[in-house]
PDB file of C-alpha atoms and ligand atoms in Angstrom:
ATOM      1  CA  UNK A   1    -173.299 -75.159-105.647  1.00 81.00           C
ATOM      2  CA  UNK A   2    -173.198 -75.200-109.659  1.00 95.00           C
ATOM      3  CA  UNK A   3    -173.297 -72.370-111.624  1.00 98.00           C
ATOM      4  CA  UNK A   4    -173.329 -72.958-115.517  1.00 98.00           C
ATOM      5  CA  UNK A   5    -172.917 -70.261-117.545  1.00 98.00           C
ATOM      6  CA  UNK A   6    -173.775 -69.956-121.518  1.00 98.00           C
ATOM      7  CA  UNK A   7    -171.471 -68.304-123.852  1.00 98.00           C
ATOM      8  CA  UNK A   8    -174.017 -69.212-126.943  1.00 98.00           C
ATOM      9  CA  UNK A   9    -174.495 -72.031-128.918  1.00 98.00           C
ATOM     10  CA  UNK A  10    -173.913 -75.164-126.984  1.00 98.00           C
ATOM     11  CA  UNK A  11    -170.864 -73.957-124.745  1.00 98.00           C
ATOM     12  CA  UNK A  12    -171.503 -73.631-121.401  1.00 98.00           C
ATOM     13  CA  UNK A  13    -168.791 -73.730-118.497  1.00 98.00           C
ATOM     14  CA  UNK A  14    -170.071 -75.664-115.557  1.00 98.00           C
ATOM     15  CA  UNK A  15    -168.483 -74.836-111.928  1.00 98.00           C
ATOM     16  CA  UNK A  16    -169.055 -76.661-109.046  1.00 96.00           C
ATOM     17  CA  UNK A  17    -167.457 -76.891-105.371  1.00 96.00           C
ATOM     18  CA  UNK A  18    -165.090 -80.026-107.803  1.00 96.00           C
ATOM     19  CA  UNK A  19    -163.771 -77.849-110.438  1.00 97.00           C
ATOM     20  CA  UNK A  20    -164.701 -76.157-113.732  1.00 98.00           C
ATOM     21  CA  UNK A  21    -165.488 -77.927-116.488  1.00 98.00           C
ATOM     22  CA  UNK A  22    -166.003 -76.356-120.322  1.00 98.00           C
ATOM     23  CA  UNK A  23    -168.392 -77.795-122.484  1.00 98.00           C
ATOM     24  CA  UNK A  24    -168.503 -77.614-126.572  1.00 98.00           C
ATOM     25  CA  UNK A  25    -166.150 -74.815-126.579  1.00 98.00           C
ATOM     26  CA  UNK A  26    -167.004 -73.106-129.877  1.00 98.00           C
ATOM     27  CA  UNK A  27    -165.776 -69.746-129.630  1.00 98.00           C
ATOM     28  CA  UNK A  28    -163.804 -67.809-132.109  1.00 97.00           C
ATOM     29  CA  UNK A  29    -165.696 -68.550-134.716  1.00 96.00           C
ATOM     30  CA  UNK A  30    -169.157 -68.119-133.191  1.00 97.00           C
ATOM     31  CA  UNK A  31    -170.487 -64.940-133.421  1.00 96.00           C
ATOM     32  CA  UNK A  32    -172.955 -64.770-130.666  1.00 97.00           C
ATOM     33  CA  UNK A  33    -169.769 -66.126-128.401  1.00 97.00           C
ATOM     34  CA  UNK A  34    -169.208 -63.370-125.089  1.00 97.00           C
ATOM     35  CA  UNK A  35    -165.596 -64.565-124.817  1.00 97.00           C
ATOM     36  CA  UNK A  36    -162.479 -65.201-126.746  1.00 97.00           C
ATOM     37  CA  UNK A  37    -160.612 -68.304-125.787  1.00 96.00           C
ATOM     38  CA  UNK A  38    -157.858 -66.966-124.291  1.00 96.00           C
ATOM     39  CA  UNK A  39    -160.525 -65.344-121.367  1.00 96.00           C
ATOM     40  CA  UNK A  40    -161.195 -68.760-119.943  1.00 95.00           C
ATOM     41  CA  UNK A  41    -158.681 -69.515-117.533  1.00 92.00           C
ATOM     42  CA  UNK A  42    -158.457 -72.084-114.635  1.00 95.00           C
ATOM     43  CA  UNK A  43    -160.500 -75.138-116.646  1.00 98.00           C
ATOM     44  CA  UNK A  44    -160.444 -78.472-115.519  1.00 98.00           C
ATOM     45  CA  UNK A  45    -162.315 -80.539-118.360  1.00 98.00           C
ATOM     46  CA  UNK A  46    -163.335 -79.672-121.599  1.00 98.00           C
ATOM     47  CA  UNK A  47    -165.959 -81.789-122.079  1.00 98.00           C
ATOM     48  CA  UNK A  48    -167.384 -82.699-126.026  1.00 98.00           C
ATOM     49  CA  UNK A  49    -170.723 -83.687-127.459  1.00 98.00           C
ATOM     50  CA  UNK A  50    -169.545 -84.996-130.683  1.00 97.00           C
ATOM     51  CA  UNK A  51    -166.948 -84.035-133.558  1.00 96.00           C
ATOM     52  CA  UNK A  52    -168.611 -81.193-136.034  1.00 97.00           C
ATOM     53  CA  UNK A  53    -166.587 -77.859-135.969  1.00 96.00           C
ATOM     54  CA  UNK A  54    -169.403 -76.150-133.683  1.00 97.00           C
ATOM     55  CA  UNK A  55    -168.323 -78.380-130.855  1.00 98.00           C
ATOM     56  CA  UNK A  56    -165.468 -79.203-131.270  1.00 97.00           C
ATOM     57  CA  UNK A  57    -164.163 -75.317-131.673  1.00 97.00           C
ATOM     58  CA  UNK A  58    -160.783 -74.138-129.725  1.00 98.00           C
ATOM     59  CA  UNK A  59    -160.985 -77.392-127.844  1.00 98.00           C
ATOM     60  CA  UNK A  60    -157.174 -77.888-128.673  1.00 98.00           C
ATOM     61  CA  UNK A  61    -156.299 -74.182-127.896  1.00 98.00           C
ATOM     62  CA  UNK A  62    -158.212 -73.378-124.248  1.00 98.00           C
ATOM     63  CA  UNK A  63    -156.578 -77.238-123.229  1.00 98.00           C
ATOM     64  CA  UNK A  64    -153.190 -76.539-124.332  1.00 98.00           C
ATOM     65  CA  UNK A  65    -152.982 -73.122-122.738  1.00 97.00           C
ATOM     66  CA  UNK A  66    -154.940 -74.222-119.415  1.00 97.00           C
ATOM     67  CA  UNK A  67    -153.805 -77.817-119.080  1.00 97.00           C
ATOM     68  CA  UNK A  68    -157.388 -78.670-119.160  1.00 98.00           C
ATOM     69  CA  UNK A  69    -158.133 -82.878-119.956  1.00 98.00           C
ATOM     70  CA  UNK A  70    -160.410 -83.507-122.966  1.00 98.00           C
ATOM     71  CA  UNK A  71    -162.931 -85.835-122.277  1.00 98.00           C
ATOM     72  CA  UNK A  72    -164.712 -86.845-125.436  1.00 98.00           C
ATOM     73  CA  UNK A  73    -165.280 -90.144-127.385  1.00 97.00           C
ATOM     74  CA  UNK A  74    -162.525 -92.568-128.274  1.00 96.00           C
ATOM     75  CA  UNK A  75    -161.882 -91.226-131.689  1.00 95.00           C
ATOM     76  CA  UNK A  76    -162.283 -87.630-130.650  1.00 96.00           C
ATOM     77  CA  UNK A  77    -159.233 -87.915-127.770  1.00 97.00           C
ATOM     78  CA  UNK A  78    -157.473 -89.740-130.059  1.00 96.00           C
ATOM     79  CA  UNK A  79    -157.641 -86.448-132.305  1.00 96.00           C
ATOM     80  CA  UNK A  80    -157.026 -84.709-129.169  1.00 97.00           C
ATOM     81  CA  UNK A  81    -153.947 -86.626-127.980  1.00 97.00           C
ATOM     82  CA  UNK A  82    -152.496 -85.859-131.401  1.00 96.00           C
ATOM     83  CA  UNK A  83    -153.200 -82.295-131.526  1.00 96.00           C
ATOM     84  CA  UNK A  84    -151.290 -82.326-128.342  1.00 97.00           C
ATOM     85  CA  UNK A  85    -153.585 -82.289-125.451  1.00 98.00           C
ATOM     86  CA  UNK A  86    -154.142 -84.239-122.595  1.00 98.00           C
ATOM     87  CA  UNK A  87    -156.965 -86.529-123.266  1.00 98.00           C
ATOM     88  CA  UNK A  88    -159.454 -89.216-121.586  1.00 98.00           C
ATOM     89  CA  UNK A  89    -161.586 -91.467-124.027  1.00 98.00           C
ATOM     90  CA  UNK A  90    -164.457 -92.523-122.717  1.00 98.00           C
ATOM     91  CA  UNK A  91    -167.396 -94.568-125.257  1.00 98.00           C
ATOM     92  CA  UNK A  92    -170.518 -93.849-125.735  1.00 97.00           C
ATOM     93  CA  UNK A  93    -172.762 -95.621-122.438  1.00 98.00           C
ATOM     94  CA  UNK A  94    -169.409 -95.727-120.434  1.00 98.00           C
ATOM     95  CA  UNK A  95    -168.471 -93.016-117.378  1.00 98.00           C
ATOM     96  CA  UNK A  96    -165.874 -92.169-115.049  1.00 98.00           C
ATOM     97  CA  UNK A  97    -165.298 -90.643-112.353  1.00 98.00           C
ATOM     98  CA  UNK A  98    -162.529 -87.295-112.380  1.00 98.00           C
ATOM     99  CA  UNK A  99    -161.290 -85.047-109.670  1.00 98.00           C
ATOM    100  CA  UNK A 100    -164.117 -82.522-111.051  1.00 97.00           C
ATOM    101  CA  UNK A 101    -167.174 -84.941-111.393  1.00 98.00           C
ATOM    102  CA  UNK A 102    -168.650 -87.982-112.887  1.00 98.00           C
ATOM    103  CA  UNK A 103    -168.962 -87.478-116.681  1.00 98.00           C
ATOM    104  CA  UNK A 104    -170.820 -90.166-118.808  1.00 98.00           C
ATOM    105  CA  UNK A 105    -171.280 -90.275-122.590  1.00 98.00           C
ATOM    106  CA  UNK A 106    -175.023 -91.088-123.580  1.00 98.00           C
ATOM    107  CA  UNK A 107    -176.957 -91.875-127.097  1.00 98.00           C
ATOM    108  CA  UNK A 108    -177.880 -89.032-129.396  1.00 98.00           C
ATOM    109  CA  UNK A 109    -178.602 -89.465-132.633  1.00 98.00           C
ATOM    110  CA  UNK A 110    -176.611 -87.191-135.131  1.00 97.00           C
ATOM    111  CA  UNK A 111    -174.003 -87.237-137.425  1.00 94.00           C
ATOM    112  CA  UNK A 112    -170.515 -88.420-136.804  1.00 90.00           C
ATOM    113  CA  UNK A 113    -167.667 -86.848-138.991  1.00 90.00           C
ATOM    114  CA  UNK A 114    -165.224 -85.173-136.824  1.00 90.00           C
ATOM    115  CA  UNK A 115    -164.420 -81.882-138.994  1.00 86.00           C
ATOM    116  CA  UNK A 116    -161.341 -81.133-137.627  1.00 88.00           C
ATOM    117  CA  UNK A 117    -159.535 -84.117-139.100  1.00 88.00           C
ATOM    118  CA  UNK A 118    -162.130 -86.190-141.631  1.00 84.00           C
ATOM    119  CA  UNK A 119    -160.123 -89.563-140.872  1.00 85.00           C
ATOM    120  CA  UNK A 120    -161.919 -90.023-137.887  1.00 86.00           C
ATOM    121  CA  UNK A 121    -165.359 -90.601-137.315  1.00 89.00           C
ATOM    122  CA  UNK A 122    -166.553 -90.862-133.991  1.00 91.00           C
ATOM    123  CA  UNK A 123    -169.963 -91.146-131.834  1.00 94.00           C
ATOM    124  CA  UNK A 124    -172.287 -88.196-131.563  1.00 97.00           C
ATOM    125  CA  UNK A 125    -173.145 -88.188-127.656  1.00 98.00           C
ATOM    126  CA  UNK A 126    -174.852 -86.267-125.092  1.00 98.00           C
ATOM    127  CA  UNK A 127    -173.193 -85.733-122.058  1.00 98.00           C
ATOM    128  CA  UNK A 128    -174.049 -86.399-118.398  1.00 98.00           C
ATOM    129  CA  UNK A 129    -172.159 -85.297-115.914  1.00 98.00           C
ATOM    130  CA  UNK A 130    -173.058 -86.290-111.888  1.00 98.00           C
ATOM    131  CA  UNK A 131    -171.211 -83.493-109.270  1.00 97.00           C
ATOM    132  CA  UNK A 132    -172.040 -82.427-105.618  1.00 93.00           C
ATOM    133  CA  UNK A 133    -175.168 -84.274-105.455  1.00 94.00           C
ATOM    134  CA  UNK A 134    -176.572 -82.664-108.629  1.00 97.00           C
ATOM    135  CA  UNK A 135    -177.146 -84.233-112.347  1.00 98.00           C
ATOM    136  CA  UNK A 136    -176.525 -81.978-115.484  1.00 98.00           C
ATOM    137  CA  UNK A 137    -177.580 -83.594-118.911  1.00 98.00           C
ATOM    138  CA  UNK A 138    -176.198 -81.928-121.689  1.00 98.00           C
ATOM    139  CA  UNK A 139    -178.145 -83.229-125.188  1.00 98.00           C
ATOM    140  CA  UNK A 140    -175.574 -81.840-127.624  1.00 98.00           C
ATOM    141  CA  UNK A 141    -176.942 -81.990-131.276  1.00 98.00           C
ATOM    142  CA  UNK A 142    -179.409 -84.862-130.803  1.00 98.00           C
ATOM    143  CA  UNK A 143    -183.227 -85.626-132.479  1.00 98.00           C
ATOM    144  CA  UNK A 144    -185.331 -86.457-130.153  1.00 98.00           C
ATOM    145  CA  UNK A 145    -185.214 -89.822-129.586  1.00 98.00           C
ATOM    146  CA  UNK A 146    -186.822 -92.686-127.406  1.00 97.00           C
ATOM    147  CA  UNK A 147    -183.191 -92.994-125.597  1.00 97.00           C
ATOM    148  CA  UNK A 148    -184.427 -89.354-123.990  1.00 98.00           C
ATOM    149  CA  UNK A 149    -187.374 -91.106-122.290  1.00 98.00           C
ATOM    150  CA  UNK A 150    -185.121 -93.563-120.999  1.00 98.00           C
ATOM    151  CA  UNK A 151    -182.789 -90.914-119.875  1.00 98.00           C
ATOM    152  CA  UNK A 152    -185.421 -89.229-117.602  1.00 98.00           C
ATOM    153  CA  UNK A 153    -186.726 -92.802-115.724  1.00 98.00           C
ATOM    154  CA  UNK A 154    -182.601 -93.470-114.928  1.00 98.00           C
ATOM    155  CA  UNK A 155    -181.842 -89.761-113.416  1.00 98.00           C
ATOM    156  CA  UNK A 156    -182.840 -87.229-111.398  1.00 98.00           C
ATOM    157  CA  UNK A 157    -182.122 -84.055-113.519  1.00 98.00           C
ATOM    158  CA  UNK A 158    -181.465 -81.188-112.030  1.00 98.00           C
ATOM    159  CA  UNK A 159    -180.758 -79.072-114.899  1.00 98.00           C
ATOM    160  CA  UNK A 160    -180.926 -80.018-119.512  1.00 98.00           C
ATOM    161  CA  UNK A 161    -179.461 -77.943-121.321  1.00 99.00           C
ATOM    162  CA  UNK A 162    -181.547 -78.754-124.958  1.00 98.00           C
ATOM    163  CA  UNK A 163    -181.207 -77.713-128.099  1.00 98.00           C
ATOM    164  CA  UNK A 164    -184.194 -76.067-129.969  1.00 98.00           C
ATOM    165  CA  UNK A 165    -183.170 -74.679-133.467  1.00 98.00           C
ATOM    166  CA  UNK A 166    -184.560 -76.979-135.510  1.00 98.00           C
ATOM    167  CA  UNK A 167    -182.643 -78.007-138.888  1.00 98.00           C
ATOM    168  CA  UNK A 168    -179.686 -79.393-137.308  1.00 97.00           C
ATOM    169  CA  UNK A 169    -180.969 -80.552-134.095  1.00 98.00           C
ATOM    170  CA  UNK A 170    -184.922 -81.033-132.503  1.00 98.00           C
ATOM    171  CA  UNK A 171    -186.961 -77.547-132.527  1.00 98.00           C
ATOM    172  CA  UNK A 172    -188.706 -76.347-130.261  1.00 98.00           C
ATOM    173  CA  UNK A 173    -192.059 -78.941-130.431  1.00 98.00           C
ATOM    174  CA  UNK A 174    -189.457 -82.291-130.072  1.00 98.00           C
ATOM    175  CA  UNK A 175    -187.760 -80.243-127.314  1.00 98.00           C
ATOM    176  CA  UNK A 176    -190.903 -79.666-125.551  1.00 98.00           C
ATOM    177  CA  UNK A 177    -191.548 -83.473-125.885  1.00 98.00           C
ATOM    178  CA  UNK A 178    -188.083 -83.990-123.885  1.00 98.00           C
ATOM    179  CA  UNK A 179    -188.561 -82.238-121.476  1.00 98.00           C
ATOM    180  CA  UNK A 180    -191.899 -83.965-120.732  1.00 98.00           C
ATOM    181  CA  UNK A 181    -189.775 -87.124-120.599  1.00 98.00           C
ATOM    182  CA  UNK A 182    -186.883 -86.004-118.604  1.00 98.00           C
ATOM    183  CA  UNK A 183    -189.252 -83.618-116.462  1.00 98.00           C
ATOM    184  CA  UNK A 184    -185.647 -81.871-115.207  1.00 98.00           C
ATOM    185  CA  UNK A 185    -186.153 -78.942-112.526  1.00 98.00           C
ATOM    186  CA  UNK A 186    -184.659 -76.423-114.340  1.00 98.00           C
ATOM    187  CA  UNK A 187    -183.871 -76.970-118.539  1.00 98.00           C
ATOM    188  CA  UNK A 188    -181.929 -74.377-120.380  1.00 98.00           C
ATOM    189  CA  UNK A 189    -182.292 -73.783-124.235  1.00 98.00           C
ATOM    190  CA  UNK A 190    -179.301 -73.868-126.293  1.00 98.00           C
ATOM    191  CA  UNK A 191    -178.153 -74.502-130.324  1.00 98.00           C
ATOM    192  CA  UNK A 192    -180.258 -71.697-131.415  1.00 98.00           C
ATOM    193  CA  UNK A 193    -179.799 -68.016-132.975  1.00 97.00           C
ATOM    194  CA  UNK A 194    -176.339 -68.290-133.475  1.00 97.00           C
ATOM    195  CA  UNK A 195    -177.335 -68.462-137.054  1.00 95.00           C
ATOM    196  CA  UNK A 196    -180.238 -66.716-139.159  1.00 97.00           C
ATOM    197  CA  UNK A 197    -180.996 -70.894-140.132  1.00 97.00           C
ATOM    198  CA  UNK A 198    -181.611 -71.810-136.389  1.00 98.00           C
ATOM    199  CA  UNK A 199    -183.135 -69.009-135.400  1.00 98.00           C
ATOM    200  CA  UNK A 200    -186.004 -69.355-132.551  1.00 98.00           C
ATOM    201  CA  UNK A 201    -188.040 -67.565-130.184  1.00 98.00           C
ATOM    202  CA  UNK A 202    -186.301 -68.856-127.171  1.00 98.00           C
ATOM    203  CA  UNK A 203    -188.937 -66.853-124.844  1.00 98.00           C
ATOM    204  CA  UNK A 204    -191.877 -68.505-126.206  1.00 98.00           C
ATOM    205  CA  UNK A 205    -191.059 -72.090-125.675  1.00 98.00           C
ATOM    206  CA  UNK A 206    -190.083 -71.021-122.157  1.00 98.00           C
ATOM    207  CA  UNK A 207    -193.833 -70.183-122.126  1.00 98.00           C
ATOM    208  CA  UNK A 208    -194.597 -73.548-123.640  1.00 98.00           C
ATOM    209  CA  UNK A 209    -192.024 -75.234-121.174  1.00 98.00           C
ATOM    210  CA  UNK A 210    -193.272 -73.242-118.043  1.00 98.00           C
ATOM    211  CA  UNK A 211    -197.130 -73.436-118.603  1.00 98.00           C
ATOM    212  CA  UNK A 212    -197.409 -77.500-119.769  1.00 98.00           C
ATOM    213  CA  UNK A 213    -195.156 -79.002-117.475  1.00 98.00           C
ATOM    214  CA  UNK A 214    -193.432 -78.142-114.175  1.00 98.00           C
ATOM    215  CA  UNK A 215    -190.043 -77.457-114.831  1.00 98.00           C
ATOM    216  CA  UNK A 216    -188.359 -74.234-115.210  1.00 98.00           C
ATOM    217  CA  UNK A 217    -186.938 -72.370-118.303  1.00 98.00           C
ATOM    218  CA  UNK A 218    -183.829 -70.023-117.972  1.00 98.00           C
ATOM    219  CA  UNK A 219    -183.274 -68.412-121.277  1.00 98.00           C
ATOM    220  CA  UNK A 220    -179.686 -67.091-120.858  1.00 98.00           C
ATOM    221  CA  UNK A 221    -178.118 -64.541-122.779  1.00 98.00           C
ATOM    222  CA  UNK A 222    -174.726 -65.582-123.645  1.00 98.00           C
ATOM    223  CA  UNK A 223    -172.541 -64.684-120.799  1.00 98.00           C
ATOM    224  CA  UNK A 224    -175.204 -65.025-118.022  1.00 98.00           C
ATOM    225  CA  UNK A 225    -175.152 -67.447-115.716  1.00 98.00           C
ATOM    226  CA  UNK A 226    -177.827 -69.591-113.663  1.00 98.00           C
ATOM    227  CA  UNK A 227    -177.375 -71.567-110.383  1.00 97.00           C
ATOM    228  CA  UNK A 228    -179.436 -74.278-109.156  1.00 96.00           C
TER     229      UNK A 228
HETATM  230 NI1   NI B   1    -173.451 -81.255-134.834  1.00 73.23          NI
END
């Protein structure tokens, strides 16, 4: 079983038969966000992409109040550790393996500052994370790159959660080209419409998605949930 659940931008909460793990928890200040912080309860992992304030977000609040471990990039548990949480580094390329799931830090190419404290820079990453038999790649903020056609010959991806806003991140046309090279089952949009500046029609590169390649789109609407 996994359920993931969007609550806008590039949060999602993942749950699996292991444990619940939060993802880019950018909340208060995000106003297409369906929850508040102090709603999520019972997290395992907070689990980061990379350092700007849209990802980062009430990491140090929701793991403070739930006990939840940060799992991020060196420089971002260091920042972490300080702020008082419980922390795991992990480097870009490297993975472990937690109570709630294998989580491994890949290439994306974006910028580095880590907003909530300027003295560190870190790694922008995506995130892939391996749990009852089923693969998850989460891209964070990255350009499409030629690491993504590497990504899809290494895994069998069950679910990507891609961004598609453009500006910040690929649009919708570099999306469209990962998923033709991670060919995932199921790929869910994300980084989009939170702002007027990344605004997209989320419905028509589902079309795109669904009718040039063979795996499926879920647009979500913050809150909702898919399982696959
Ligand atoms: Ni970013």
């Amino acid at each position: 079983m996994a359920r993931l659940t969007w609550h806008a931008h590039s949060c999602f909460e993942y749950q699996t038969t292991h444990g619940k793990i939060l993802i880019d928890p950018f909340l208060s200040d995000n106003p297409k966000a369906d929850v508040s912080p102090d709603e999520l309860d019972q997290i395992d992992a907070i689990v980061l992409s990379h350092g700007h304030g849209d990802h980062w977000g009430d990491t140090v609040s929701i793991a403070k109040r739930t006990g939840a471990l940060v799992v991020a990039a060196y420089e971002l548990a260091q920042l972490a550790m300080e702020q008082g949480c419980e922390a795991h580094p992990l480097a870009c390329g490297g993975g472990h393996e937690f109570p709630f799931g294998h989580v491994k830090l890949v290439p994306a190419a974006h910028g580095s500052m880590t907003e909530a404290d300027p003295k560190y820079s870190t790694t922008a990453c995506g995130i892939v994370i391996t749990a009852d038999e089923r693969v998850l790649y989460h891209a964070g903020d990255t350009a499409l790159t030629a690491d993504i056609q590497l990504l899809g010959r290494l895994y069998a991806f069950d679910c990507a959660c891609l961004p598609i806003g453009d500006n910040f991140t690929m649009g919708p046309d570099d999306a469209l080209h990962a998923v033709k090279f991670l060919e995932p089952k199921l790929v869910v949009p994300m980084h989009y419409d939170t702002f007027d500046l990344i605004a997209q029609d989320a419905e028509a590169w589902k079309a795109r998605v669904e009718g040039e390649t063979s795996t499926q789109c879920a647009v979500l609407t913050p809150g909702e949930s898919v399982d696959f």
